[in-house]
Coordinates of C-alpha atoms in Angstrom, one line a residue:
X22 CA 90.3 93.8 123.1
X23 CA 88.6 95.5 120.3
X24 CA 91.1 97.8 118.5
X25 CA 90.4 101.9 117.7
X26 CA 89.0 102.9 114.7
X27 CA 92.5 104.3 114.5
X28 CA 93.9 101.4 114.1
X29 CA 91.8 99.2 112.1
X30 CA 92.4 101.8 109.3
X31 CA 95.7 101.8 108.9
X32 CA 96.8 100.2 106.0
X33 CA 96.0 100.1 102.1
X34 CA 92.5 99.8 100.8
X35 CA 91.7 99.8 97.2
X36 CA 88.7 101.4 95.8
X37 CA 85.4 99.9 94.4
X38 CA 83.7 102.5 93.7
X39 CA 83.0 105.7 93.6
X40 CA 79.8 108.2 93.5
X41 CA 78.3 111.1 94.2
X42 CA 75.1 111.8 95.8
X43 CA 73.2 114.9 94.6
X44 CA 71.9 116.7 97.9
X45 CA 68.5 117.5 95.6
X46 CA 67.7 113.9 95.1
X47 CA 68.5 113.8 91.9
X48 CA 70.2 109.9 90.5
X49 CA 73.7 109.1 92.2
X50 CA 76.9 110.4 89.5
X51 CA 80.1 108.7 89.0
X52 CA 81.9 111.3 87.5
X53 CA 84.8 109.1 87.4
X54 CA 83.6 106.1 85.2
X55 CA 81.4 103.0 86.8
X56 CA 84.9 101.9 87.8
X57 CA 87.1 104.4 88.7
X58 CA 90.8 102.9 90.1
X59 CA 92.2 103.7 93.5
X60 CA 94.1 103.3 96.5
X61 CA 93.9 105.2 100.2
X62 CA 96.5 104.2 102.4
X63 CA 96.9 105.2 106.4
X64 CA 100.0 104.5 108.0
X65 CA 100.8 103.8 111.6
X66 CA 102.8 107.3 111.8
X67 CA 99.5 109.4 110.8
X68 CA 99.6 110.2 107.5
X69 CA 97.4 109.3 104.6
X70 CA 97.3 109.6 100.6
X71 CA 94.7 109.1 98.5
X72 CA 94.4 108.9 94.5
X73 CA 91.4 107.8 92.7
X74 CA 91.0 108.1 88.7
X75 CA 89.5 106.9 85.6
X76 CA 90.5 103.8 84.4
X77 CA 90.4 105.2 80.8
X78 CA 92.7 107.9 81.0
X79 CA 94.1 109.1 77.9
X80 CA 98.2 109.0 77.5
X81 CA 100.3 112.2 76.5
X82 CA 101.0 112.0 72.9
X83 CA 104.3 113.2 74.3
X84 CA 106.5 111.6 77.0
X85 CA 107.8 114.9 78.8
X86 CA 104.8 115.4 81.1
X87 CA 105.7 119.4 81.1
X88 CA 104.8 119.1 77.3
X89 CA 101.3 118.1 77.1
X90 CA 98.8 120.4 74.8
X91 CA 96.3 122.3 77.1
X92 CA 93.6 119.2 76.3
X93 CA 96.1 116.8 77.3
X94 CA 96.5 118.6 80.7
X95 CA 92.4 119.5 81.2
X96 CA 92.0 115.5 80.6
X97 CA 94.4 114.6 83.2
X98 CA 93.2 117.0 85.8
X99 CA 89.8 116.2 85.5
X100 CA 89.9 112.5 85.7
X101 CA 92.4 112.2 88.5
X102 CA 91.3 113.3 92.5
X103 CA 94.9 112.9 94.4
X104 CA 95.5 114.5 98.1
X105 CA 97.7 113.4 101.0
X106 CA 99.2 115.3 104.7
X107 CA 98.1 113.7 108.5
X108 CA 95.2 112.3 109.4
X109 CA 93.5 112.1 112.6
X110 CA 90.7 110.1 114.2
X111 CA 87.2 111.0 116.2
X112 CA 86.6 107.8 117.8
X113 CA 83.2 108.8 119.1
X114 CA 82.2 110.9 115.6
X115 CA 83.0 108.1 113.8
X116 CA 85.2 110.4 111.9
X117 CA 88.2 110.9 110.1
X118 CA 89.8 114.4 109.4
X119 CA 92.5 114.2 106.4
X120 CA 94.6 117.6 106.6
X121 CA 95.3 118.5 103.5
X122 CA 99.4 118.7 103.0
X123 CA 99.2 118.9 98.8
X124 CA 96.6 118.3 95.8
X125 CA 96.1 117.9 92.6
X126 CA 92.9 120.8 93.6
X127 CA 94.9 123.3 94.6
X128 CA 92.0 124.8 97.0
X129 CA 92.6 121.7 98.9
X130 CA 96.0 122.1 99.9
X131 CA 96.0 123.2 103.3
X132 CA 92.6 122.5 104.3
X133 CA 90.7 119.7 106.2
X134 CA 88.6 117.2 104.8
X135 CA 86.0 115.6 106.9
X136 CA 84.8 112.2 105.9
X137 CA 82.1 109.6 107.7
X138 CA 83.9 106.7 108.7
X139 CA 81.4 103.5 108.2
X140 CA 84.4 100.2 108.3
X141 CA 82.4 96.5 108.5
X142 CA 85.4 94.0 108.2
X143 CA 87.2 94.4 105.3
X144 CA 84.8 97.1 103.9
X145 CA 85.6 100.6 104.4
X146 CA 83.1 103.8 103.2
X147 CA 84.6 107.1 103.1
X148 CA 81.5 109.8 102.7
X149 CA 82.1 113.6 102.9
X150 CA 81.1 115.1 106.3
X151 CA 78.8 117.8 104.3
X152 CA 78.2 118.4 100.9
X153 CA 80.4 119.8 98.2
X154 CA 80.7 121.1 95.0
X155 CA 81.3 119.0 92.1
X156 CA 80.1 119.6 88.4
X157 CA 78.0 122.1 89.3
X158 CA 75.9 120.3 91.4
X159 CA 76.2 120.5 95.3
X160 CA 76.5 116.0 95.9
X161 CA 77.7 114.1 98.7
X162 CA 80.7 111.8 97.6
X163 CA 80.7 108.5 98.9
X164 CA 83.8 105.7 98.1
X165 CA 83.6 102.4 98.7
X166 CA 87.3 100.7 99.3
X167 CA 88.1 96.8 100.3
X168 CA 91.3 96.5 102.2
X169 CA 94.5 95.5 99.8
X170 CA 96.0 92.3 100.3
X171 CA 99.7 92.6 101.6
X172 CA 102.1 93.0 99.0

């Protein structure tokens, strides 16, 4: 018996990449380095997290993370995307819906994001349902993860 979309997501995928598709035509971006870090996870109970970032991230000079300089803090926000809450499935969409529980972007928290659901083996691709804004340009944002190995 084949098993639901559902279900062949569940687990933890790491990311392989990361880019964004510019709705105009314009080059793909990867405003996250050519290879950003990440991991998605899905559990069985229906809840997801996701957390992608640069690998290159700068440290605090400081170790209190409540007393980084205002540079330290625009770094860290900017190279970081980090969102979790329930998830749920459209089988016949080929869709997943995260709701949006808390974020690093606070105008995420409480709202749904939409992703196109394309999984071939051990490959999944995450793409945004419709466009969004990023950098001033309005881009699709595709990411490429490969499911983790148990741990």
């Amino acid at each position: 018996m084949t098993k639901s979309l559902r279900e062949r997501l569940v687990g933890a995928w790491k990311l392989a990449s990361y880019q964004e598709l510019p709705v105009d035509g314009a080059d793909p971006v990867e405003p996250l380095g050519h290879h950003p870090e990440g991991i998605i996870l899905y559990t069985p109970d229906g809840y997801m997290s996701a957390h992608i970032a640069r690998p290159d991230r700068p440290a605090f000079v400081s170790e209190d993370w409540f007393a980084g300089t205002l540079a330290e803090y625009q770094a860290e926000a900017t190279s970081y995307i980090a969102y979790s809450g329930p998830f749920h499935v459209n089988e016949e969409a080929g869709t997943v819906t995260h709701e949006v529980f808390v974020s690093l972007f606070p105008n995420w928290s409480g709202s749904t994001q939409t992703r196109r659901v394309e999984l071939e083996g051990d490959t999944l691709r995450l793409s945004t349902a419709s466009p969004i804004h990023s950098g001033g340009r309005t881009v699709t944002a595709r990411a490429t993860w490969h499911r983790a190995p148990p741990h």
